[in-house]
Amino acid sequence: MAIIEVKQLTKVFGNDAGRALPLLEQGWSKEKIAREAKLTVGVNKAEFSIDEGEIFVIMGLSGSGKSTLVRLLNRLIEPTGGQVFFKGKDVVKMNSEELRTFRRKNIGMVFQKFGLFPHRSVLANAEYGLEVQGVDKRERTRLAMEALELVGLKGWENHRPDQLSGGMQQRVGLARGLANDPDILLMDEAFSALDPLIRKDMQQELLELQARVKKTIVFITHDLDEALRIGDRIALMKDGVIVQIGTPEEILIQPANKYVERFVEDVDLSKVLTASHIMRQPEMIRPERGPRVALQLMRDSGVSSLYVANNEMKLQGVLTADDASRALKENKSILEVLQREIPRVSPDTLLNDLFELMSETHLPVAVVDEADKLKGIVIKGAVLSALAGNAVPEGGYGS
Ligand code: ADP
Ligand code: MG
């Protein structure tokens, strides 16, 4: 279900900004509008919807319109045109009372420079949003303490921000954003000021936190690595326009145009793509079938081995044509001759690691879940092809 839906959302800065709308309609660029109408296009007819519980990343270079877009969602910036729906209700049409309630109950915000007050305690900083909203002292202390515990800062509430490391300060900012238990957390370059290593930790922590609290998160970054690491989907912006929306894999493997292609060209696919992206359906057989059936199946489908899985899809092993012939000759069952020692990986194994594994084996690698259920197989050609940056065909690779 979509929690946020945005239609033709537009922001133009400058005097009588509405003048720009017909010009945008005619396809004028941001640059032309700046030159000839003396107006700045912040966001140009953005359209997307965000699902409940999703981490939606807005990515783009500095000045591409990310901050403007995210501030339009809760009307910290008034749109010049278009609509924002929160659970079906048009935020742009809300009166000031409704808007206040919407911001208090449904939205939390986290900013880049943490936005902490140095003279206030960690607790008072975490309470700040609630205080502004007029929540009474006892209640806001209770809520802020809960949020601090959630981000792992229990015991630090009476310290001042400058007694904390950068990562911990960012967590105070996060606690403040979470204190009102919002449906949606808006994070504008929240990790951009952190050192690279601390930043990676925070990304991981955010993913873990999100798995626990299941908030919808709109996360802004100009960093592609960060976007790929944490985004369920990514919207890539340029000059106020969203040029592509997709999963990290879609952005990498099927860039919508030259701009996106250039944006992602330096990405090391082997560290992003996983076994689940390139696996294909194996030819299978049940263990209770006989070797004669197995040989027939191999002939029919033109393969020289079959994956043996029981009726719960639990992987038993691989049966080669030679194994099957031997079983036929010696009057044995499939289970007596199949090879049980076959390479297995989990679906989220990175190509990088797969590649190493595959150089040591001639068999395809079986992709199994934590219950050893067969999900697919990866053949060597698929790994090489994906590493070479070729698009993954629909339905995975053929043999
Ligand atoms: P980003 O967050 O991606 O760096 P912004 O949303 O801050 O980009 O800015 C998008 C565009 O809008 C830029 O061209 C910027 O100069 C312009 N802009 C942002 N805020 C204002 C403002 N208050 N007044 C005029 N122009 C603005
Ligand atoms: Mg910004």
XYZ file of C-alpha atoms and ligand atoms in Angstrom:
427
model
C 0.000 0.000 0.000
C 1.273 3.456 -0.892
C 1.733 5.669 2.154
C 2.908 8.642 0.071
C 1.845 9.439 -3.438
C 3.209 12.415 -5.307
C 1.740 13.780 -8.528
C 3.269 16.415 -10.792
C 4.904 17.940 -7.730
C 6.686 21.139 -8.672
C 8.568 23.873 -6.849
C 9.827 27.007 -8.495
C 11.640 29.701 -6.499
C 11.310 33.397 -7.342
C 8.746 36.134 -7.852
C 5.390 35.036 -9.207
C 6.763 31.518 -9.554
C 3.551 30.197 -11.110
C 4.719 31.807 -14.373
C 7.081 28.867 -14.749
C 4.361 26.207 -14.828
C 3.281 26.710 -18.458
C 6.944 26.971 -19.438
C 7.728 23.635 -17.775
C 4.669 22.262 -19.543
C 6.236 23.330 -22.835
C 9.386 21.459 -21.859
C 11.630 24.415 -20.990
C 14.745 23.304 -19.123
C 15.741 24.538 -15.689
C 18.584 26.430 -17.324
C 16.347 28.167 -19.892
C 13.832 29.158 -17.221
C 16.631 30.600 -15.125
C 17.955 32.587 -18.059
C 14.747 33.859 -19.605
C 12.282 33.977 -16.717
C 14.738 34.584 -13.872
C 13.194 31.760 -11.862
C 14.848 28.762 -10.194
C 13.294 25.363 -10.742
C 13.733 23.305 -7.566
C 11.572 20.303 -8.434
C 10.042 19.648 -11.830
C 6.842 17.535 -11.997
C 7.976 14.741 -9.706
C 5.814 11.616 -9.685
C 6.271 8.607 -7.422
C 4.673 6.623 -4.671
C 6.289 5.177 -1.577
C 5.118 1.939 -0.021
C 4.578 1.519 3.669
C 7.748 0.216 5.343
C 9.945 1.046 2.372
C 13.312 2.803 2.438
C 12.983 5.211 -0.458
C 16.213 6.944 -1.381
C 16.346 10.246 -3.228
C 19.771 10.593 -4.804
C 21.395 13.222 -6.965
C 24.221 15.705 -7.159
C 24.220 18.860 -5.076
C 21.564 21.277 -6.338
C 19.515 18.592 -8.088
C 16.481 19.257 -5.903
C 16.614 16.575 -3.212
C 16.130 18.809 -0.175
C 13.404 20.780 -1.893
C 11.569 17.572 -2.778
C 11.693 16.131 0.717
C 10.543 19.430 2.262
C 7.595 19.502 -0.098
C 6.407 16.220 1.397
C 5.553 17.857 4.720
C 5.123 21.336 3.251
C 8.084 22.920 4.962
C 8.221 24.303 1.429
C 4.932 25.193 -0.284
C 4.582 23.557 -3.694
C 4.101 25.690 -6.788
C 2.074 22.912 -8.367
C 1.051 19.302 -7.961
C -0.150 17.108 -5.130
C 1.158 15.104 -2.195
C -1.082 12.404 -0.781
C -0.487 10.886 2.640
C -2.576 7.728 2.958
C -4.858 9.176 0.308
C -5.263 12.626 1.918
C -3.958 15.629 -0.008
C -1.337 17.339 2.153
C -1.356 20.408 -0.113
C -5.036 21.023 0.739
C -4.625 20.653 4.514
C -5.425 23.740 6.600
C -2.881 24.889 9.166
C -4.446 22.859 11.979
C -4.470 19.657 9.915
C -0.936 20.321 8.772
C 0.272 20.759 12.348
C -1.324 17.466 13.351
C 0.126 15.739 10.298
C 3.641 16.904 11.130
C 3.274 16.062 14.815
C 1.788 12.599 14.419
C 3.018 11.287 11.122
C 6.368 12.805 10.243
C 9.813 12.760 11.834
C 12.841 14.558 10.466
C 16.599 14.053 10.759
C 19.080 16.547 9.351
C 22.675 16.514 8.216
C 24.455 18.608 10.799
C 22.480 16.794 13.513
C 20.858 20.128 14.451
C 21.679 19.552 18.111
C 21.698 22.276 20.765
C 25.108 22.219 22.486
C 23.898 23.566 25.839
C 21.072 21.049 26.145
C 21.394 17.523 27.472
C 21.004 14.539 25.151
C 17.556 13.975 26.630
C 16.480 17.593 26.131
C 17.724 17.419 22.558
C 15.735 14.261 21.913
C 12.672 15.930 23.444
C 12.972 19.039 21.347
C 10.485 18.152 18.610
C 7.881 17.097 21.150
C 8.455 20.249 23.151
C 7.824 22.447 20.111
C 4.634 20.507 19.548
C 3.489 21.290 23.087
C 3.615 17.769 24.500
C 3.716 17.980 28.303
C 6.986 17.428 30.146
C 6.352 13.962 31.589
C 5.038 12.536 28.370
C 7.825 13.947 26.239
C 10.478 12.664 28.647
C 8.935 9.219 28.493
C 8.807 9.226 24.683
C 12.310 10.668 24.288
C 13.746 8.064 26.686
C 12.120 5.319 24.637
C 13.593 6.738 21.431
C 17.061 7.053 22.991
C 16.891 3.434 24.065
C 15.861 2.465 20.541
C 19.012 4.041 19.063
C 21.278 2.549 21.741
C 21.859 5.681 23.844
C 20.347 4.549 27.098
C 22.484 5.879 29.930
C 23.689 8.909 27.963
C 20.624 11.095 28.478
C 22.296 13.539 30.892
C 25.423 14.100 28.805
C 25.911 17.090 26.549
C 26.288 16.521 22.791
C 29.966 17.561 22.746
C 30.727 14.677 25.131
C 29.541 12.265 22.422
C 31.239 10.973 19.250
C 29.925 12.012 15.825
C 28.085 8.742 15.367
C 26.434 9.075 18.763
C 25.431 12.657 18.037
C 23.785 11.492 14.854
C 21.909 8.927 16.918
C 20.582 11.708 19.138
C 19.278 13.357 15.970
C 17.742 10.047 14.970
C 16.114 9.663 18.395
C 14.624 13.139 18.042
C 13.162 12.185 14.682
C 11.725 8.980 16.139
C 10.468 10.397 19.451
C 6.948 11.155 18.198
C 6.751 7.611 16.776
C 6.081 8.896 13.240
C 4.887 6.814 10.295
C 7.479 8.395 8.044
C 11.025 9.417 8.813
C 12.538 12.016 6.494
C 16.339 11.977 6.550
C 18.145 14.693 4.612
C 21.833 13.805 4.123
C 21.674 12.532 7.685
C 24.949 10.598 7.479
C 26.858 12.854 5.099
C 28.869 14.617 7.803
C 30.119 11.375 9.361
C 33.513 9.749 8.830
C 33.324 6.923 6.260
C 33.670 4.070 8.758
C 31.184 5.498 11.234
C 28.923 6.212 8.325
C 28.902 2.546 7.289
C 28.072 1.555 10.858
C 25.189 4.010 10.929
C 23.843 2.686 7.625
C 23.885 -0.823 9.043
C 22.252 0.353 12.258
C 19.560 2.161 10.330
C 18.752 -1.026 8.418
C 18.544 -2.977 11.666
C 16.455 -0.274 13.310
C 14.143 -0.172 10.317
C 13.670 -3.946 10.504
C 12.563 -3.534 14.125
C 10.358 -0.442 13.966
C 9.198 -0.841 10.338
C 8.983 2.884 9.601
C 8.745 4.243 6.123
C 11.987 6.110 5.489
C 12.691 8.749 2.877
C 16.463 8.982 2.801
C 18.348 11.637 0.890
C 21.928 11.235 -0.168
C 24.315 12.368 -2.877
C 26.330 9.193 -2.322
C 25.648 6.318 -4.706
C 27.207 3.663 -2.471
C 25.003 4.725 0.402
C 21.929 4.700 -1.832
C 22.712 1.218 -3.112
C 23.365 -0.092 0.368
C 20.216 1.052 2.087
C 17.604 1.782 -0.584
C 14.710 -0.538 -1.374
C 14.185 1.811 -4.284
C 16.122 4.804 -5.495
C 14.895 7.923 -7.262
C 17.722 9.612 -9.143
C 17.336 13.380 -9.667
C 18.938 15.792 -12.102
C 18.046 19.479 -12.456
C 14.841 19.023 -10.464
C 13.670 16.091 -12.579
C 13.461 12.486 -11.416
C 15.302 10.702 -14.216
C 14.811 7.143 -12.958
C 13.118 5.282 -10.140
C 14.001 1.675 -9.479
C 15.554 -0.919 -7.229
C 19.331 -0.666 -6.870
C 19.673 -3.550 -9.332
C 17.425 -1.893 -11.897
C 19.369 1.353 -11.668
C 22.639 -0.505 -12.129
C 21.653 -3.015 -14.757
C 19.054 -1.095 -16.717
C 20.008 2.570 -16.518
C 17.211 4.618 -18.103
C 19.510 6.944 -20.028
C 23.068 8.112 -20.550
C 22.967 10.286 -17.445
C 22.142 7.369 -15.147
C 24.654 5.222 -16.986
C 27.402 7.738 -16.292
C 26.275 8.065 -12.706
C 26.661 4.353 -12.056
C 29.490 3.418 -14.405
C 32.122 3.174 -11.695
C 30.098 0.874 -9.495
C 31.706 -2.490 -8.900
C 28.856 -4.849 -9.782
C 30.578 -7.774 -8.070
C 30.004 -6.025 -4.741
C 26.362 -5.216 -5.380
C 24.815 -8.073 -7.335
C 24.021 -11.293 -5.513
C 23.308 -14.915 -6.384
C 19.566 -14.221 -6.328
C 19.956 -11.729 -9.198
C 21.595 -14.129 -11.617
C 20.301 -17.568 -10.634
C 18.119 -19.603 -12.961
C 15.629 -22.421 -12.550
C 17.385 -25.798 -12.426
C 16.059 -28.957 -14.050
C 14.835 -31.037 -11.127
C 13.768 -34.504 -10.201
C 12.242 -36.069 -7.093
C 14.398 -38.656 -5.268
C 11.718 -41.348 -5.497
C 11.813 -41.364 -9.314
C 13.853 -44.068 -11.028
C 17.065 -43.640 -13.071
C 15.254 -44.416 -16.314
C 12.956 -41.431 -15.797
C 15.973 -39.298 -14.916
C 17.770 -40.182 -18.161
C 14.631 -39.496 -20.168
C 14.244 -36.087 -18.459
C 17.831 -35.189 -19.244
C 17.384 -36.125 -22.892
C 14.139 -34.168 -23.143
C 15.547 -30.991 -21.652
C 19.029 -31.297 -23.118
C 20.962 -31.245 -19.846
C 23.540 -33.622 -18.428
C 22.567 -33.413 -14.771
C 19.507 -32.949 -12.596
C 19.003 -31.419 -9.180
C 17.353 -33.781 -6.763
C 14.945 -32.149 -4.313
C 12.228 -33.695 -2.177
C 8.624 -32.547 -2.081
C 9.551 -29.775 0.354
C 12.150 -28.556 -2.152
C 14.943 -29.584 0.186
C 18.066 -30.148 -1.854
C 19.370 -33.746 -1.804
C 22.138 -33.476 -4.381
C 22.975 -33.619 -8.074
C 22.445 -36.552 -10.394
C 24.624 -36.674 -13.518
C 23.853 -38.734 -16.623
C 26.749 -41.040 -15.702
C 25.322 -41.556 -12.201
C 21.924 -42.354 -13.675
C 23.338 -44.850 -16.168
C 25.273 -46.553 -13.396
C 22.153 -46.756 -11.228
C 20.265 -48.318 -14.129
C 22.993 -50.921 -14.708
C 23.462 -51.769 -11.023
C 19.776 -51.645 -10.235
C 20.154 -48.846 -7.688
C 17.948 -45.910 -6.739
C 18.752 -42.269 -7.472
C 19.430 -41.622 -3.805
C 22.139 -44.268 -3.750
C 24.164 -42.744 -6.556
C 23.631 -38.984 -6.435
C 26.376 -36.561 -5.434
C 25.566 -34.951 -2.128
C 28.651 -32.811 -1.805
C 27.773 -29.906 -4.038
C 28.594 -26.229 -3.630
C 25.778 -24.264 -1.983
C 25.372 -20.577 -1.295
C 22.670 -18.367 0.186
C 20.681 -16.053 -2.134
C 22.456 -12.937 -0.819
C 25.976 -14.163 -1.618
C 27.819 -11.433 -3.513
C 29.087 -12.116 -7.017
C 32.545 -11.373 -5.746
C 32.402 -14.360 -3.398
C 30.581 -16.537 -5.916
C 33.299 -15.943 -8.439
C 35.941 -17.322 -6.110
C 33.849 -20.357 -5.248
C 33.155 -21.115 -8.894
C 36.783 -21.119 -9.871
C 37.179 -24.154 -7.629
C 34.340 -26.260 -9.008
C 33.044 -27.416 -12.373
C 29.463 -27.782 -11.131
C 26.893 -25.011 -11.082
C 26.406 -23.618 -7.597
C 23.111 -24.368 -5.853
C 21.358 -21.399 -4.240
C 19.552 -22.521 -1.087
C 17.761 -20.705 1.717
C 18.461 -21.218 5.414
C 16.237 -24.349 5.423
C 18.321 -25.808 2.550
C 15.450 -25.341 0.109
C 16.575 -25.037 -3.477
C 15.951 -21.563 -4.916
C 17.939 -21.796 -8.110
C 21.365 -22.489 -9.550
C 24.122 -20.241 -10.789
C 26.199 -21.224 -13.784
C 29.637 -19.837 -14.421
C 28.692 -18.021 -17.602
C 26.067 -16.023 -15.725
C 28.602 -14.732 -13.227
C 31.073 -13.754 -15.937
C 28.394 -12.118 -18.007
C 27.018 -10.127 -15.068
C 30.506 -9.014 -14.067
C 31.014 -7.797 -17.611
C 28.023 -5.537 -17.027
C 25.572 -7.271 -19.339
C 21.872 -6.967 -18.620
C 20.278 -9.899 -16.850
C 17.635 -11.317 -19.195
C 14.123 -11.708 -17.903
C 13.837 -14.944 -15.940
C 17.593 -15.237 -15.428
C 20.224 -16.817 -17.610
C 19.808 -19.852 -19.861
C 22.501 -22.494 -19.949
P 19.936 19.485 -3.209
O 19.320 19.245 -1.877
O 19.788 18.352 -4.160
O 21.369 19.909 -3.102
P 18.167 21.771 -3.307
O 16.820 21.177 -3.204
O 18.722 22.393 -2.099
O 19.173 20.700 -3.927
O 18.158 22.874 -4.450
C 17.560 22.679 -5.708
C 17.605 23.963 -6.504
O 16.751 24.923 -5.910
C 18.970 24.602 -6.567
O 19.127 25.180 -7.836
C 18.924 25.644 -5.476
O 19.790 26.717 -5.777
C 17.476 26.078 -5.544
N 16.966 26.545 -4.230
C 16.834 25.797 -3.117
N 16.294 26.522 -2.117
C 16.092 27.757 -2.615
C 15.547 28.988 -2.093
N 15.093 29.049 -0.836
N 15.503 30.049 -2.903
C 15.926 29.986 -4.183
N 16.430 28.884 -4.739
C 16.514 27.773 -3.978
Mg 20.219 19.248 0.055
